[in-house]
Amino acid sequence: MFEKVKEIIVDTIGCNADDVKLESRLEEDLSMDSLDAVQVNMNIEEQLGITIPDEMLTELKSVKDIVEYLENNGQ
């Protein structure tokens, strides 16, 4: 799941793949803003078929948070 999330983040926000690690913080390390987060979420939904509710987006602070949410809430 991590590799797929990493690919989606890199493709969506155009960051360096080497910067995306499980411990990477979305805002501080990857410079993601709220618009980026919405775009990443839309791409996750499109590619993985899992929707992260908008109210959850603000609680996900790291790549690990996203991966764990998807693993725990996937269909």
Coordinates of N, CA, C and O in Angstrom, one line a residue:
M1 N 0.8 -1.2 0.0 CA 0.0 0.0 0.0 C 0.9 1.3 0.0 O 0.5 2.2 -0.7
F2 N 2.0 1.2 0.7 CA 2.9 2.4 0.8 C 3.3 2.8 -0.6 O 3.3 4.0 -1.0
E3 N 3.8 1.8 -1.4 CA 4.3 2.2 -2.7 C 3.2 2.8 -3.6 O 3.6 3.7 -4.4
K4 N 2.0 2.4 -3.5 CA 0.9 3.0 -4.3 C 0.6 4.4 -3.8 O 0.5 5.3 -4.6
V5 N 0.6 4.6 -2.5 CA 0.3 5.9 -2.0 C 1.5 6.9 -2.4 O 1.3 8.0 -2.8
K6 N 2.7 6.4 -2.3 CA 3.9 7.1 -2.7 C 3.8 7.6 -4.1 O 4.0 8.7 -4.5
E7 N 3.4 6.6 -5.0 CA 3.3 6.9 -6.4 C 2.2 8.0 -6.7 O 2.4 8.9 -7.4
I8 N 1.1 7.9 -6.0 CA 0.0 8.9 -6.1 C 0.5 10.3 -5.6 O 0.2 11.3 -6.3
I9 N 1.2 10.3 -4.5 CA 1.6 11.6 -4.0 C 2.6 12.2 -5.0 O 2.5 13.4 -5.3
V10 N 3.6 11.5 -5.4 CA 4.6 12.0 -6.4 C 3.9 12.5 -7.7 O 4.2 13.6 -8.1
D11 N 3.0 11.7 -8.2 CA 2.3 12.1 -9.4 C 1.5 13.3 -9.3 O 1.3 14.1 -10.2
T12 N 0.9 13.4 -8.1 CA -0.1 14.5 -7.8 C 0.6 15.8 -7.5 O 0.2 16.9 -8.1
I13 N 1.6 15.8 -6.6 CA 2.2 17.1 -6.2 C 3.6 17.4 -6.8 O 4.1 18.4 -6.7
G14 N 4.1 16.4 -7.6 CA 5.3 16.6 -8.3 C 6.6 16.6 -7.4 O 7.6 17.2 -7.8
C15 N 6.5 16.0 -6.2 CA 7.7 16.0 -5.4 C 8.7 14.9 -5.8 O 8.3 14.1 -6.6
N16 N 9.8 14.9 -5.2 CA 10.8 13.9 -5.5 C 10.4 12.6 -4.8 O 10.1 12.6 -3.6
A17 N 10.5 11.5 -5.5 CA 10.0 10.2 -4.9 C 10.9 9.9 -3.7 O 10.4 9.2 -2.7
D18 N 12.1 10.3 -3.7 CA 13.0 10.0 -2.5 C 12.6 10.7 -1.2 O 13.0 10.3 -0.1
D19 N 11.8 11.8 -1.4 CA 11.3 12.5 -0.2 C 10.1 11.9 0.4 O 9.8 12.2 1.6
V20 N 9.5 10.9 -0.3 CA 8.2 10.3 0.3 C 8.6 9.1 1.0 O 8.9 8.0 0.4
K21 N 8.6 9.2 2.3 CA 8.8 8.0 3.2 C 7.6 7.9 4.1 O 6.8 8.8 4.3
L22 N 7.6 6.7 4.8 CA 6.4 6.5 5.7 C 6.4 7.7 6.8 O 5.3 8.1 7.1
E23 N 7.5 8.1 7.3 CA 7.6 9.1 8.3 C 7.5 10.5 7.8 O 7.4 11.5 8.6
S24 N 7.4 10.7 6.5 CA 7.3 12.1 5.9 C 6.0 12.7 6.4 O 4.9 12.2 6.2
R25 N 6.2 13.9 6.9 CA 5.0 14.7 7.3 C 4.5 15.5 6.0 O 5.3 16.0 5.3
L26 N 3.2 15.5 5.8 CA 2.6 16.0 4.6 C 2.9 17.5 4.4 O 3.4 17.9 3.4
E27 N 2.7 18.3 5.4 CA 2.9 19.8 5.3 C 4.4 20.1 5.4 O 4.9 20.8 4.6
E28 N 5.0 19.7 6.5 CA 6.4 20.1 6.8 C 7.4 19.5 5.8 O 8.3 20.2 5.4
D29 N 7.3 18.2 5.5 CA 8.3 17.6 4.7 C 8.0 17.6 3.2 O 8.9 17.7 2.4
L30 N 6.7 17.5 2.8 CA 6.3 17.4 1.4 C 5.7 18.7 0.9 O 5.3 18.8 -0.3
S31 N 5.5 19.7 1.8 CA 4.9 21.0 1.4 C 3.5 20.9 0.8 O 3.2 21.6 -0.1
M32 N 2.8 19.9 1.3 CA 1.4 19.8 0.8 C 0.5 20.8 1.5 O 0.6 20.9 2.7
D33 N -0.3 21.4 0.7 CA -1.4 22.3 1.3 C -2.7 21.6 1.2 O -2.8 20.5 0.7
S34 N -3.8 22.3 1.6 CA -5.1 21.6 1.7 C -5.6 21.3 0.3 O -6.2 20.2 0.1
L35 N -5.2 22.1 -0.7 CA -5.6 21.8 -2.1 C -4.9 20.5 -2.6 O -5.5 19.7 -3.2
D36 N -3.6 20.4 -2.3 CA -2.9 19.2 -2.6 C -3.5 18.0 -2.0 O -3.6 16.9 -2.6
A37 N -3.9 18.1 -0.7 CA -4.5 17.0 0.0 C -5.8 16.5 -0.7 O -6.0 15.3 -0.8
V38 N -6.6 17.5 -1.1 CA -7.8 17.1 -1.8 C -7.5 16.4 -3.1 O -8.2 15.4 -3.5
Q39 N -6.5 16.9 -3.8 CA -6.2 16.3 -5.1 C -5.6 14.9 -4.9 O -6.0 13.9 -5.6
V40 N -4.8 14.7 -3.9 CA -4.3 13.4 -3.5 C -5.4 12.4 -3.2 O -5.5 11.3 -3.6
N41 N -6.3 12.9 -2.4 CA -7.5 12.1 -2.0 C -8.3 11.7 -3.2 O -8.8 10.6 -3.3
M42 N -8.5 12.6 -4.1 CA -9.3 12.3 -5.3 C -8.6 11.2 -6.1 O -9.2 10.3 -6.7
N43 N -7.3 11.3 -6.2 CA -6.5 10.3 -7.0 C -6.5 9.0 -6.2 O -6.5 7.9 -6.9
I44 N -6.5 9.0 -4.9 CA -6.6 7.7 -4.2 C -7.9 7.1 -4.4 O -8.0 5.9 -4.7
E45 N -9.0 7.9 -4.4 CA -10.3 7.3 -4.7 C -10.4 6.7 -6.1 O -10.9 5.7 -6.3
E46 N -9.8 7.5 -7.0 CA -9.9 7.0 -8.4 C -9.1 5.8 -8.6 O -9.5 4.8 -9.3
Q47 N -7.9 5.7 -8.1 CA -7.0 4.6 -8.3 C -7.2 3.4 -7.4 O -6.9 2.2 -7.8
L48 N -7.6 3.6 -6.2 CA -7.7 2.5 -5.2 C -9.2 2.3 -4.8 O -9.5 1.3 -4.1
G49 N -10.1 3.2 -5.2 CA -11.5 2.9 -4.8 C -11.8 3.1 -3.4 O -12.8 2.6 -2.9
I50 N -11.0 3.8 -2.6 CA -11.2 4.1 -1.2 C -11.3 5.6 -1.0 O -10.4 6.3 -1.4
T51 N -12.4 6.0 -0.4 CA -12.6 7.4 -0.1 C -12.2 7.8 1.3 O -12.6 7.1 2.3
I52 N -11.4 8.8 1.4 CA -11.1 9.4 2.8 C -12.0 10.6 3.0 O -12.0 11.5 2.2
P53 N -12.9 10.5 4.0 CA -13.8 11.6 4.2 C -13.1 12.9 4.5 O -12.0 12.9 5.1
D54 N -13.7 14.0 4.0 CA -13.0 15.3 4.1 C -12.6 15.6 5.6 O -11.5 16.2 5.8
E55 N -13.4 15.3 6.5 CA -13.1 15.6 7.9 C -11.9 14.8 8.4 O -11.2 15.2 9.3
M56 N -11.6 13.6 7.8 CA -10.4 12.8 8.1 C -9.2 13.4 7.5 O -8.1 13.3 8.1
L57 N -9.3 14.1 6.4 CA -8.1 14.6 5.7 C -7.3 15.5 6.6 O -6.0 15.5 6.6
T58 N -7.9 16.3 7.4 CA -7.2 17.2 8.3 C -6.5 16.5 9.4 O -5.6 17.0 10.0
E59 N -6.9 15.3 9.7 CA -6.3 14.5 10.8 C -5.1 13.7 10.3 O -4.3 13.2 11.1
L60 N -4.9 13.5 9.0 CA -3.8 12.7 8.5 C -2.6 13.6 8.3 O -2.7 14.5 7.4
K61 N -1.6 13.4 9.1 CA -0.5 14.4 9.1 C 0.8 13.8 8.4 O 1.7 14.6 8.1
S62 N 0.8 12.5 8.2 CA 2.0 11.9 7.6 C 1.6 10.9 6.5 O 0.4 10.5 6.5
V63 N 2.6 10.4 5.8 CA 2.3 9.4 4.8 C 1.9 8.1 5.5 O 0.9 7.5 5.0
K64 N 2.5 7.8 6.6 CA 2.1 6.7 7.4 C 0.6 6.7 7.8 O -0.1 5.7 7.8
D65 N 0.1 7.9 8.2 CA -1.3 8.1 8.6 C -2.2 7.7 7.4 O -3.2 7.0 7.6
I66 N -1.8 8.1 6.2 CA -2.6 7.8 5.0 C -2.6 6.3 4.8 O -3.7 5.7 4.6
V67 N -1.4 5.7 4.8 CA -1.3 4.3 4.5 C -2.1 3.5 5.5 O -2.9 2.6 5.2
E68 N -2.0 3.8 6.8 CA -2.7 3.1 7.9 C -4.2 3.3 7.7 O -5.0 2.3 7.9
Y69 N -4.7 4.5 7.4 CA -6.1 4.7 7.2 C -6.6 3.8 6.0 O -7.6 3.1 6.2
L70 N -5.9 3.8 4.9 CA -6.3 3.0 3.8 C -6.3 1.5 4.1 O -7.2 0.8 3.7
E71 N -5.3 1.0 4.8 CA -5.2 -0.4 5.1 C -6.4 -0.8 6.1 O -6.9 -1.9 6.0
N72 N -6.7 0.1 7.0 CA -7.8 -0.2 8.0 C -9.2 0.0 7.4 O -10.2 -0.5 8.0
N73 N -9.3 0.8 6.4 CA -10.7 1.2 5.9 C -10.9 0.8 4.4 O -11.9 1.2 3.8
G74 N -10.0 0.0 3.8 CA -10.2 -0.4 2.5 C -11.3 -1.5 2.3 O -11.6 -2.1 3.3
Q75 N -11.8 -1.5 1.1 CA -12.8 -2.5 0.9 C -12.2 -3.9 0.6 O -11.2 -4.0 0.0

